[in-house]
Amino acid sequence: MSSHTNYLNAKKGFASWALTIDHKRIGLMYLVSIMSFFLLGGLFALLLRTELLTPAHTIVDAKRYNQLFTLHGAIMVFLVIIPGIPASLGNFVLPLMLGAKDVAFPRINLASYYIYVLGAIVALSSLFVGAIDTGWTFYTPYSTTTDGGVVLMVTAAFILGFSSIFTGLNFIVTTHKLRAPGMTWFRMPLFIWGIYSTAVIQIMATPVLAITLLLLIVERTLKIGIFDPVLGGDPVLFQHFFWFYSHPAVYIMILPGMAVVSELIAVFSQKRIFGYKQIAYSSIAIAGISFLVWGHHMFVSGQSELVGMIFSALTFLVAIPSGVKMFNWLATMNQGSISFKTPMLWALGFFFLFAIGGITGVFLGTLSVDVHLHDTYFVVAHFHYVMVGGTFMAFMGGIFYWWPKMTGKMYSEFWGATSTLMVVVGFNVTFFVQFLMGAQGMPRRYYSYLEQFQIYHQISTIGSYILGLGFVTAMITLLVSLKKGQNAPANPWKAASLEWTHTDVIPIEHNFHEQPVVTEGPYEYR
Amino acid sequence: MNTGNDQLFPLHSHFERPAQQIDAAKLGMWLFLATEVLLFGGLFVAYAVYHYLHPDLFKAAHHFLDVRLGGFNTVVLLFSSLTVVLAIHGAQQGKKQMVLWNLFLTLLCASTFLVVKYFEYKHKFHMGLLPGYYFTNAMLPNPDQAHIFFGIYFLMTGLHGVHVVIGMIVLGWLFYRTWNNEFNPQYYSPLEIGGLYWHLVDVIWIFLFPLLYLIR
Amino acid sequence: MDNLKELLAMKLPVFSQWSWMPEPASAYAGEFDSLFFFLMWTGLGLFLLVIVPMFWFMAKYRRKNENQKALTQKDHNHLAETLWTFLPMIYLAVCFVWGFLGFLNVYSIPANAKELRVIGQKWNWTIQYPEEGISVSGQGAVVGVPIDTNIRLTMSSQDVIHSFFLPNFRIKQDVLPGRYSTLWFRADKEGEFPILCTEYCGDYHSNMLAKLKVMSKDNYKAWVENLKNANNSLAPKDLGAKLYQSKACVTCHTTDGAPRIGPTFKGLYGSTTELANGSKMKVDDTFIKEHILTPTKTPIKGYPPVMPAFQGQLSEVEINGLIEFIKSFK
């Protein structure tokens, strides 16, 4: 580690971390927490894939299996992917990229981390009072009548919502008010545009989820009859409320992934990003339209055909900005100087998997086709392609990209590349076959299944082991670099944005020695 | 603005100019208020859906709410918004006593509101007009569903009540800081921001009052 | 659970192991497949359209030495950007219209359709035939329908949300508590096709299987007659054993003394049991009948009140059969 004073060694001791208001340290603490929960959620995934090796009982009983997939979903959605990129990478990078000393409200930033930890503790404590078995969607009236720690898990999601709101609020204000002199809106790196759009969705959608979950808690404890038909309520209203948040939440998950990839493709092609404004506006467009498509989760729930038609049309509309980004990335690579360092490999993996995820999304937006595919493994495969193949690949790419800035260390390129390859291969083996079995009619959330599906399940399970091993390899590669890695230069990738050009190898506590002044865009490679 | 009054304005180290810090804080508060509105928005939607499903029930049930008490509370909250504005006005002119008195009056209004609410709740508890399970009143036309109105009533007013309490904590903290001479004509933005929050609490009540008490 | 093994061995007809769609059993399913394969091939085309250039650029423009610069820094092309924004709209509009037309087909129910009523409950389907005055139910229930006849399903749920899925017909619809939903189909192929529940509904969600049996019109008539007579000719205990399987009692009640969600039948008859309200009762014929028809009225201590009510679904003959069956496990 460099002998200079930097944010890592400026202050020492447990309290200097636990009470830090430095956005970089908070970002790192988020990163460690999120990755730990990722490993836990991944472990649950491997257990349930193992259970599915045979059509009936393999290692656990039906109740345990239902708890496993619920926990896997809830942990991955609420504790890993939603906070994922914004809270960890966003916290670390956003002020650096803007040329700011910190986020606008550093103490609220720290508070949001502890609210996250509190939410995580409440979520995990539901394991001890009888794990929840409703699926992460908490559909009523099942969730109002089943036993187990539903109230605890829902409370956890409620608490985590506040963490998300605080983070989003901080990012919006920081972007508006703390840009360095000369940093105009169109000189901001696209990462900021993506995170900014995400933050807008976070603060607009999360309160609706919060109130929905509050209603669910009150429904369970006081039986007020909002969602339970026995008491005069309407179970479908819950789905409307839930997806009004949770569909935009899908874009809370994917927009930051796209934001990271925009950076990676440009830097590792050493070429100005193609269609900067189009990508920036498409992020905003996605954020806007994402609020109008929630009904496509409910084509078969009994809503009217007219409503179904409107939601289907709007759903197709949201596909366009995503497609636009893909084409712009391609055009950026064209005639570039493409280097295959580990972060770029993750980005290319993203490109490949997200293309499949996006195209299969068209199937699901098509009304009649969705009727058949709804709630089958086709859907499971589709959203894993988007959430893991998209968001999580980008997340890993981002970690590998900013790792030298966070820690001052370079990792082994060989092991970085190997882990990427394992993840891409393992991922496709796991999930591609799920498209096939879903189309053939294999419903999701099935503990036992018709024998003829066994071969697909077995392939999928084997793939999941490769996938898991790939992620573990990637993490070990990073951890080993802390001990054995070479010292990084200040700008190993020849990037042109402020966090690389104007900081020390490891940034100092207040980021910059002197206030940077911006005179050109973030992608001027020389 | 950055000259001469550095001691008067406690600038956080990551801001360059006082105006930047004030703007950031205000923008942050406005965004937070937007999330609050959306939070209540969910309840307003639930209200609209059930009002649509059971219009007669809602009409019948609202007769159990006391319009006079609700109206009184509305006036009290409106008056408290005025006193908050006066407190900020006082801060701008550096009149500490004026700030303290107006904050005190605001807190007094908030307490009055809660006391009246307490008696309203007590009356409903007494009559068995409780949410869900605990609903025991037999005077309404269809008791198996009448509890829905009161479920929504208690949720909306309860959540609003929680906001009143939080608002009182904020006002109390501002009172303490004023007492400690932390504010001056250059630096009083916490008062402005706390005031914004208090206005929101009032505005929400202004929507709740007609929806719950004055249904036609 | 032998019953489960039998259920899982049920065959879902597919063209071949590696084909995308299960064998269609209605004209609508055939139309559906043309749209699905349209999406499939155009999707593959789109995928290649972005992936082939990606690999091409990766090969052609790879950095060969450390200081290699990009060939150009050109960062916009108005025509290209306009094209890739608007051309996809045309493609998506085609998908939208085609999908919407199919969707209308699923939900526009022909006027002359024969009505069946479907009741979903944890964890089996009951299908009532109002015209014939029969009903079938239980895990693995065989639902007979005549070929080339419009069938309309009017569906509701007794507890949580379920979803009625016929993969070979490419249709599904959620089955909700507190309201009715409908679905229709017209089978044009004889055979047995699985009915699956696709909305997660609890522990034995995946056992909520039944079988749709499409028959010629004559065979259907015979099947109905047979069903009407079948239950009356069995010995009571055997009828009880049959119902124990078909009404899914087996899901929660064992006969060997092992505890499950409900009390075991072994030694149950004649024993004294404690109710949730603290009173004690002897398990006799009346007690069993009451607890089959309206089990949640007087729940038994130590067991969750989750048993579905069979009020209106069992005849006196069938109840007697079940009582004899329970009696036989001393």
Coordinates of C-alpha atoms in Angstrom, one line a residue, chain A residues 101-107 158 162 165-166 169 172-173 176-179 203-205 207-208 210-211 214-215 218 221-227 231-234 237 241 510 515, chain B residues 12-17 20-21 23-25 27-29 31-32 34-36 38-43 45-46 49-50 53-54 131-134 144-145 147-148 151-152 155 159:
Chain A
K101 CA -15.6 16.2 -1.6
D102 CA -18.4 14.0 -0.4
V103 CA -22.1 13.4 -0.9
A104 CA -24.5 16.2 0.1
F105 CA -25.6 14.7 3.4
P106 CA -22.7 12.5 4.8
R107 CA -24.5 11.8 8.0
F158 CA -40.0 -1.7 5.0
F162 CA -35.8 3.9 4.0
I165 CA -34.8 6.4 -0.1
F166 CA -31.9 8.1 1.8
L169 CA -32.1 11.4 -2.0
I172 CA -30.0 13.4 -6.4
V173 CA -29.0 16.4 -4.3
H176 CA -27.6 18.8 -8.5
K177 CA -25.6 20.8 -6.1
L178 CA -22.1 19.5 -5.7
R179 CA -20.7 19.3 -9.2
I203 CA -37.5 8.0 -4.1
M204 CA -40.6 7.9 -6.1
A205 CA -41.4 4.2 -5.9
P207 CA -42.7 5.0 -0.5
V208 CA -45.5 3.2 -2.2
A210 CA -43.4 1.1 2.2
I211 CA -47.1 1.8 2.6
L214 CA -47.3 -1.4 6.2
L215 CA -50.8 -2.3 5.1
V218 CA -51.6 -4.2 9.7
T221 CA -51.9 -8.2 12.9
L222 CA -55.3 -6.4 13.1
K223 CA -57.2 -8.0 10.2
I224 CA -58.4 -4.7 8.7
G225 CA -59.6 -6.4 5.6
I226 CA -57.8 -4.5 2.9
F227 CA -56.4 -7.5 1.1
L231 CA -62.7 -9.8 5.5
G232 CA -64.1 -7.9 2.5
G233 CA -60.7 -7.0 1.0
D234 CA -59.3 -7.4 -2.5
L237 CA -55.1 -4.7 -5.0
F241 CA -49.6 -1.9 -5.1
H510 CA -11.5 14.6 1.0
Q515 CA -10.9 21.5 -6.4
Chain B
H12 CA -19.8 21.9 6.4
S13 CA -16.4 21.0 5.0
H14 CA -17.6 19.4 1.8
F15 CA -19.5 22.5 0.7
E16 CA -17.8 25.4 -1.0
R17 CA -20.3 28.2 -0.3
Q20 CA -24.7 25.7 -1.9
Q21 CA -25.2 24.2 1.5
D23 CA -29.8 24.9 -1.5
A24 CA -28.7 21.3 -1.0
A25 CA -30.6 21.1 2.3
L27 CA -33.6 20.3 -2.2
G28 CA -33.1 17.4 0.0
M29 CA -36.1 18.3 2.1
L31 CA -37.4 15.4 -2.2
F32 CA -38.1 13.9 1.2
A34 CA -42.2 14.2 -2.1
T35 CA -41.6 10.7 -0.7
E36 CA -43.9 11.5 2.2
L38 CA -46.2 9.3 -2.1
L39 CA -46.3 7.3 1.2
F40 CA -49.7 8.8 2.0
G41 CA -50.6 8.5 -1.7
G42 CA -50.8 4.7 -1.3
L43 CA -53.3 5.2 1.5
V45 CA -55.5 5.1 -3.3
A46 CA -56.7 2.4 -0.9
V49 CA -60.7 1.9 -4.0
Y50 CA -62.8 1.0 -1.0
L53 CA -66.5 -0.5 -3.7
H54 CA -68.6 0.4 -0.6
P131 CA -60.2 -2.0 12.9
G132 CA -60.6 -5.6 11.8
Y133 CA -60.8 -8.2 14.6
Y134 CA -61.6 -5.8 17.3
D144 CA -68.8 -7.6 8.4
Q145 CA -67.5 -4.8 6.2
H147 CA -64.6 -2.3 9.9
I148 CA -62.8 -1.5 6.6
G151 CA -59.3 0.3 9.4
I152 CA -58.5 3.0 6.9
L155 CA -54.3 3.9 9.5
L159 CA -49.8 7.6 10.4

